[in-house]
XYZ file of C-alpha atoms in Angstrom:
454
model
C 19.032 -10.970 17.978
C 15.456 -12.105 18.688
C 14.343 -13.649 15.409
C 10.701 -14.117 16.439
C 10.372 -10.442 17.403
C 12.102 -9.312 14.218
C 9.631 -11.392 12.198
C 6.737 -9.761 14.081
C 7.946 -6.217 13.368
C 8.664 -7.275 9.775
C 5.066 -8.495 9.395
C 3.634 -5.322 10.938
C 5.661 -3.027 8.678
C 4.840 -5.168 5.627
C 1.068 -5.073 6.209
C 1.200 -1.346 6.961
C 3.211 -0.628 3.809
C 0.847 -2.709 1.674
C -1.922 -0.344 2.745
C 0.219 2.676 1.896
C 1.264 1.147 -1.432
C -2.367 0.506 -2.356
C -3.212 4.211 -2.160
C 0.034 5.873 -3.267
C -0.258 5.369 -7.069
C -3.859 6.599 -7.041
C -3.492 9.915 -5.189
C -3.551 12.062 -8.313
C -6.577 10.137 -9.596
C -8.432 10.991 -6.395
C -7.619 14.638 -6.960
C -8.973 14.486 -10.490
C -12.144 12.720 -9.320
C -13.013 15.616 -7.024
C -12.283 18.223 -9.711
C -8.623 19.269 -9.351
C -7.274 19.788 -12.881
C -4.123 21.745 -12.033
C -1.141 19.380 -12.107
C 0.785 21.441 -9.568
C -1.993 20.991 -7.002
C -2.207 17.308 -7.872
C 1.474 16.870 -7.028
C 0.932 18.780 -3.785
C -1.314 15.941 -2.588
C 1.648 13.592 -2.384
C 4.108 16.275 -1.261
C 1.859 17.259 1.656
C 2.288 13.853 3.271
C 6.084 13.956 3.014
C 6.324 17.518 4.309
C 4.280 16.787 7.429
C 6.145 13.540 7.974
C 9.377 15.544 7.765
C 8.202 17.827 10.568
C 6.679 15.220 12.868
C 8.851 12.104 12.419
C 11.452 13.459 14.913
C 8.625 14.214 17.363
C 7.465 10.611 17.228
C 11.055 9.418 17.477
C 11.571 11.498 20.617
C 8.335 10.206 22.101
C 9.411 6.640 21.375
C 12.585 7.270 23.400
C 10.456 8.608 26.256
C 7.321 6.401 26.346
C 8.462 3.381 24.314
C 8.344 2.155 20.712
C 5.091 0.200 20.966
C 2.791 3.109 22.018
C 4.183 5.313 19.251
C 3.615 2.588 16.656
C 0.004 2.272 17.839
C -0.571 6.048 17.664
C 1.015 6.210 14.219
C -1.092 3.375 12.833
C -4.303 4.875 14.237
C -3.545 8.063 12.317
C -2.925 6.077 9.138
C -6.279 4.278 9.396
C -8.113 7.557 10.047
C -6.337 9.210 7.109
C -7.462 6.469 4.719
C -11.051 6.795 5.963
C -10.962 10.544 5.246
C -9.642 9.777 1.767
C -12.581 7.424 1.246
C -15.003 10.123 2.438
C -13.557 12.655 -0.024
C -15.006 10.636 -2.907
C -18.522 11.280 -1.556
C -18.104 15.019 -0.912
C -20.990 17.122 -2.230
C -18.768 20.060 -3.168
C -15.285 20.361 -4.620
C -14.183 22.515 -1.671
C -15.188 19.808 0.813
C -13.524 17.118 -1.285
C -10.269 19.079 -1.494
C -10.380 19.728 2.260
C -10.884 16.043 3.052
C -8.202 14.770 0.694
C -5.581 17.196 2.005
C -6.673 16.568 5.602
C -6.164 12.844 5.044
C -2.619 13.420 3.804
C -1.818 15.837 6.646
C -3.063 13.435 9.345
C -1.261 10.494 7.760
C 1.913 12.582 7.491
C 1.735 13.744 11.117
C 1.383 10.159 12.302
C 3.748 8.748 9.681
C 6.591 7.724 11.963
C 6.074 3.996 11.468
C 9.345 3.287 9.674
C 11.635 5.366 11.899
C 10.047 3.864 15.018
C 10.392 0.371 13.559
C 14.067 1.075 12.826
C 14.557 2.251 16.413
C 12.817 -0.935 17.595
C 15.279 -3.009 15.555
C 18.174 -1.018 17.025
C 16.894 -1.883 20.515
C 16.806 -5.647 19.992
C 19.899 -6.212 17.818
C 23.608 -6.136 18.517
C 25.719 -3.629 16.564
C 27.163 -6.446 14.457
C 23.698 -7.692 13.425
C 22.040 -4.309 13.066
C 22.381 -4.064 9.270
C 20.618 -7.408 8.947
C 17.796 -6.166 11.165
C 17.527 -2.897 9.241
C 17.539 -4.942 6.048
C 14.482 -6.850 7.277
C 12.605 -3.545 7.601
C 13.796 -2.575 4.130
C 12.581 -5.917 2.795
C 9.152 -5.349 4.364
C 9.146 -1.898 2.788
C 10.013 -3.349 -0.624
C 7.443 -6.153 -0.393
C 4.768 -3.643 0.582
C 5.477 -1.640 -2.544
C 5.506 -4.787 -4.674
C 2.093 -6.038 -3.549
C 0.414 -2.747 -2.590
C 0.083 -1.153 -6.052
C -0.928 -4.497 -7.565
C -3.692 -4.952 -4.987
C -4.831 -1.357 -5.456
C -5.045 -1.796 -9.220
C -7.040 -5.020 -8.830
C -9.507 -3.402 -6.415
C -9.940 -0.398 -8.703
C -10.533 -2.703 -11.687
C -13.181 -4.893 -10.041
C -14.774 -2.632 -7.415
C -13.910 0.896 -8.510
C -11.373 3.472 -7.419
C -13.580 4.672 -4.567
C -13.148 1.395 -2.672
C -9.338 1.474 -2.720
C -8.965 3.570 0.489
C -11.232 1.178 2.412
C -9.057 -1.791 1.453
C -5.950 0.197 2.429
C -7.565 1.072 5.766
C -8.291 -2.628 6.335
C -4.614 -3.509 5.862
C -3.502 -0.713 8.189
C -6.087 -1.788 10.773
C -4.643 -5.312 10.590
C -1.162 -3.896 11.266
C -2.582 -1.960 14.227
C -4.132 -5.096 15.721
C -0.894 -7.040 15.221
C 0.989 -4.320 17.097
C -1.499 -4.276 19.968
C -1.710 -8.027 20.481
C 1.648 -9.469 19.366
C 4.425 -6.873 19.711
C 6.253 -6.526 23.047
C 7.928 -3.288 24.114
C 11.610 -3.172 23.164
C 12.805 -0.301 25.363
C 14.283 -1.126 28.751
C 13.777 1.854 31.051
C 16.149 2.254 33.957
C 14.158 4.951 35.744
C 16.536 7.828 34.993
C 16.782 8.622 31.302
C 18.196 12.118 30.747
C 18.009 11.837 26.965
C 14.320 10.943 27.072
C 13.609 13.638 29.651
C 14.763 16.448 27.398
C 11.854 18.387 25.978
C 11.351 18.143 22.240
C 11.933 21.318 20.235
C 11.735 22.106 16.554
C 15.529 22.042 16.554
C 15.686 18.264 16.961
C 16.713 17.757 13.331
C 19.159 20.662 13.551
C 20.748 19.093 16.635
C 21.263 15.857 14.728
C 22.618 17.625 11.633
C 25.261 19.652 13.489
C 26.809 16.588 15.129
C 30.280 16.014 13.620
C 29.745 12.475 12.320
C 26.002 11.816 12.413
C 25.095 15.109 10.690
C 27.056 14.481 7.460
C 25.727 10.915 7.283
C 22.129 12.152 7.546
C 22.888 14.684 4.791
C 24.224 11.880 2.587
C 21.071 9.875 3.264
C 19.036 12.946 2.243
C 20.923 13.483 -1.029
C 20.573 9.854 -2.045
C 16.854 9.901 -1.191
C 16.419 13.164 -3.115
C 17.891 11.555 -6.240
C 15.816 8.380 -5.897
C 12.547 10.263 -5.224
C 12.944 12.293 -8.405
C 13.179 9.064 -10.384
C 10.129 7.534 -8.678
C 7.802 10.385 -9.593
C 8.882 10.755 -13.235
C 9.446 7.095 -14.146
C 5.963 6.492 -15.538
C 6.110 9.810 -17.424
C 9.353 8.765 -19.100
C 7.876 5.374 -19.989
C 4.884 7.075 -21.591
C 7.090 9.574 -23.412
C 9.284 6.875 -24.949
C 7.101 3.784 -25.239
C 3.509 4.990 -25.406
C 3.495 8.525 -26.863
C 0.248 10.069 -28.023
C -0.302 10.354 -31.805
C 0.451 13.870 -33.117
C -3.231 14.652 -33.700
C -4.173 13.472 -30.234
C -1.418 15.603 -28.751
C -2.854 18.736 -30.321
C -6.448 17.889 -29.487
C -5.727 16.758 -25.939
C -3.980 20.023 -25.135
C -7.344 21.644 -24.388
C -8.984 21.339 -20.987
C -10.538 18.009 -20.093
C -14.144 19.160 -20.632
C -13.446 20.230 -24.223
C -11.716 16.951 -24.964
C -14.490 14.815 -23.542
C -17.227 16.655 -25.441
C -15.767 17.326 -28.871
C -12.840 14.922 -29.206
C -13.830 11.609 -27.618
C -11.410 9.665 -29.828
C -8.418 11.637 -28.571
C -9.584 11.303 -24.980
C -9.950 7.536 -25.315
C -6.509 7.246 -26.931
C -4.983 9.265 -24.115
C -6.623 7.036 -21.511
C -5.416 3.906 -23.300
C -1.852 5.193 -23.434
C -2.019 6.253 -19.786
C -3.246 2.783 -18.831
C -0.451 1.115 -20.780
C 2.201 3.339 -19.233
C 0.754 2.751 -15.767
C 0.762 -1.024 -16.263
C 4.326 -1.000 -17.585
C 5.644 1.160 -14.761
C 3.819 -1.035 -12.255
C 5.563 -4.172 -13.515
C 8.926 -2.415 -13.548
C 8.438 -1.093 -10.025
C 7.503 -4.633 -9.044
C 10.831 -5.871 -10.402
C 12.663 -3.132 -8.490
C 10.851 -4.082 -5.305
C 11.666 -7.772 -5.713
C 15.388 -7.060 -6.111
C 15.380 -4.750 -3.070
C 13.675 -7.476 -1.053
C 16.247 -10.080 -2.095
C 19.161 -7.820 -1.144
C 17.848 -6.261 2.057
C 16.080 -9.374 3.253
C 18.672 -12.024 2.491
C 22.036 -10.703 1.316
C 22.737 -7.524 3.268
C 23.785 -9.350 6.445
C 26.369 -11.519 4.678
C 27.642 -8.607 2.569
C 28.028 -6.413 5.652
C 30.030 -9.052 7.511
C 32.293 -9.513 4.499
C 32.788 -5.909 3.340
C 31.430 -3.643 6.101
C 28.735 -0.953 6.067
C 31.097 1.792 4.900
C 32.144 -0.086 1.757
C 28.517 -0.841 0.867
C 27.596 2.823 1.426
C 30.315 3.770 -1.081
C 29.358 1.215 -3.729
C 25.567 1.631 -3.490
C 25.215 5.190 -4.876
C 27.576 4.401 -7.771
C 25.329 1.510 -8.804
C 22.277 3.785 -8.510
C 24.009 6.385 -10.706
C 24.727 3.748 -13.362
C 21.067 2.698 -13.335
C 19.845 6.296 -13.658
C 22.121 6.968 -16.627
C 21.052 3.712 -18.282
C 17.387 4.678 -17.939
C 18.004 8.228 -19.122
C 19.973 7.406 -22.279
C 17.646 7.500 -25.311
C 18.066 4.319 -27.353
C 16.308 2.583 -30.220
C 12.746 1.520 -29.403
C 13.622 -2.185 -29.524
C 16.168 -1.715 -26.699
C 14.189 0.671 -24.497
C 12.614 -2.090 -22.431
C 16.086 -3.506 -21.837
C 17.312 -0.103 -20.665
C 14.359 0.406 -18.336
C 14.600 -3.093 -16.861
C 18.399 -3.190 -16.495
C 18.457 0.352 -15.110
C 15.691 -0.499 -12.664
C 17.563 -3.567 -11.420
C 20.709 -1.482 -10.856
C 18.652 1.103 -8.964
C 17.276 -1.642 -6.750
C 20.703 -3.152 -6.068
C 22.261 0.204 -5.205
C 19.367 1.257 -2.993
C 19.336 -2.126 -1.265
C 23.014 -1.724 -0.394
C 23.092 1.950 0.584
C 19.964 2.540 2.669
C 20.310 -0.141 5.387
C 24.086 0.341 5.522
C 23.854 4.096 6.082
C 21.027 3.712 8.607
C 23.085 1.142 10.483
C 26.120 3.457 10.527
C 24.000 6.311 11.854
C 22.497 4.157 14.607
C 25.892 2.802 15.659
C 27.285 6.321 16.134
C 24.630 7.317 18.688
C 23.863 6.051 22.172
C 21.036 3.679 23.015
C 18.839 6.449 24.445
C 19.224 8.538 21.269
C 18.209 5.859 18.763
C 14.613 7.016 18.317
C 15.476 10.709 18.122
C 18.354 10.335 15.659
C 16.627 7.780 13.433
C 13.501 9.952 13.559
C 15.560 12.906 12.326
C 16.984 10.664 9.601
C 13.507 9.602 8.522
C 12.411 13.234 8.627
C 15.181 14.236 6.237
C 14.214 11.318 3.989
C 10.648 12.666 3.976
C 11.930 16.116 3.021
C 13.865 14.495 0.170
C 10.682 12.761 -1.019
C 8.879 16.107 -0.947
C 11.543 18.181 -2.726
C 12.971 15.594 -5.136
C 9.801 15.184 -7.237
C 9.312 18.963 -7.463
C 12.796 19.522 -8.898
C 12.529 16.450 -11.133
C 9.169 17.625 -12.467
C 10.559 21.056 -13.325
C 13.522 19.488 -15.153
C 11.264 17.017 -16.969
C 8.910 19.776 -18.130
C 11.266 22.655 -18.924
C 14.578 20.963 -19.840
C 14.156 17.502 -21.390
C 12.678 14.240 -20.061
C 15.985 12.521 -19.250
C 17.444 15.545 -17.430
C 16.159 14.518 -13.950
C 17.993 11.204 -14.298
C 21.309 12.786 -15.226
C 21.073 15.299 -12.366
C 20.140 12.523 -9.927
C 23.053 10.402 -11.188
C 25.423 13.312 -10.552
C 24.081 13.612 -6.994
C 24.684 9.902 -6.400
C 28.273 10.230 -7.629
C 28.688 13.142 -5.202
C 27.365 10.949 -2.371
C 29.893 8.236 -3.237
C 32.763 10.736 -3.231
C 31.663 12.204 0.108
C 31.357 8.791 1.770
C 34.719 7.736 0.345
C 36.458 10.900 1.537
C 35.053 10.472 5.059
C 35.268 6.690 5.238
C 37.684 6.736 8.199
C 35.329 8.638 10.505
C 32.178 6.909 9.240
C 33.430 3.443 10.185
C 31.455 1.966 13.092
C 33.012 2.669 16.487
C 34.542 -0.293 18.304
C 32.304 -1.046 21.288
C 30.999 -3.922 23.354
C 29.151 -6.327 21.065
C 25.930 -6.444 23.033
C 24.793 -2.817 22.946
C 25.384 0.534 21.344
C 25.900 2.552 24.519
C 27.277 5.961 25.320
C 30.740 4.401 25.051
C 30.092 3.895 21.347
C 29.145 7.537 20.937
C 32.296 8.592 22.759
C 34.369 6.343 20.549
C 32.849 7.951 17.461
C 33.884 11.367 18.749
C 37.407 10.049 19.309
C 37.588 8.943 15.684
C 36.725 12.480 14.658
């Protein structure tokens, strides 16, 4: 395993994810700034990115198998920079229609080119041995976690001192830095032998379907989707639950603030100010808690996952991880006395981080080890695409449950899904175990061995 190259790809993904993390918490605020007051449309801003990433991540994965990882990373990062610039331009739109067009165009372009993580995972698969692959995948997960630790904090600082309108420019600067690092420091990882039948196959919209119908890889991708669906629902309702339990509006403010924003700002300035103060407090609290979650994920995926994999194996970690996530979700969802709510949020968040840090790199490693070398980009692209679909659908379902059932309902449903994932991995543990192959590469022999296990 080439440690210097792994550090380079780690640095590129980290800088890129810092830029993404800077903008992500502020997307709904951008929508409000240009005049969108419908909460459904505000949530569509974030969902649009994930939906387009779901469609196009396999395309980029296929291209990376055909033309190499490095060119696809460059194309993807160019799209990210351009998307952030469009988001910046939306703040200066003269009409609401133009602003809405620009903000959704920025998310669509960023989603279309959003194959950075799947391509980076395929890059790691190229340069690592099967035995060390979980450690390499863990490095990408650590970069992901660090990006989401520092990104929101940087975005909040920029918004505080310079204003919200400057946040996309700072994000674009980070993504541009990642682009330059890729161009000038990252070598190509693919070794082309002239005749590559897998890369020569034309991409079709059935790429994800082809991956899902495979006897072993398909169920593992589905498990990755279900776990991501549960986790995404938590991510998008966490701050709402914190506000509901720790920083609720006074009864009078609740009644007054139920009118549209123009009525509140003109006739009830006290209620509007109280709502903003409570929103700020909830945002700060959720930011610190997400920071704690990110730190734990970094510690596990960046330092512990390799040793744990060698001791227990990927399959065992993929069984244990969702159970720990389920325990964290239940702990967060249980209503307790106010004095203990911070303990529940913090302890539950730590459990979520531990479970996610164990499951995600382990399952990705298992998926990569059950496909041939020439299929790495395509299969991992399909996996990332399904993860994007989970991030698009999970928040929608969680929001409906939060609004029309009760606030803790999304957490209980997500916990049940995680238990289901554990049971499914446990029941299929024999066929999910990595195939025995030559230690240097994951070749077609490994794929054949996986079929023999079936």
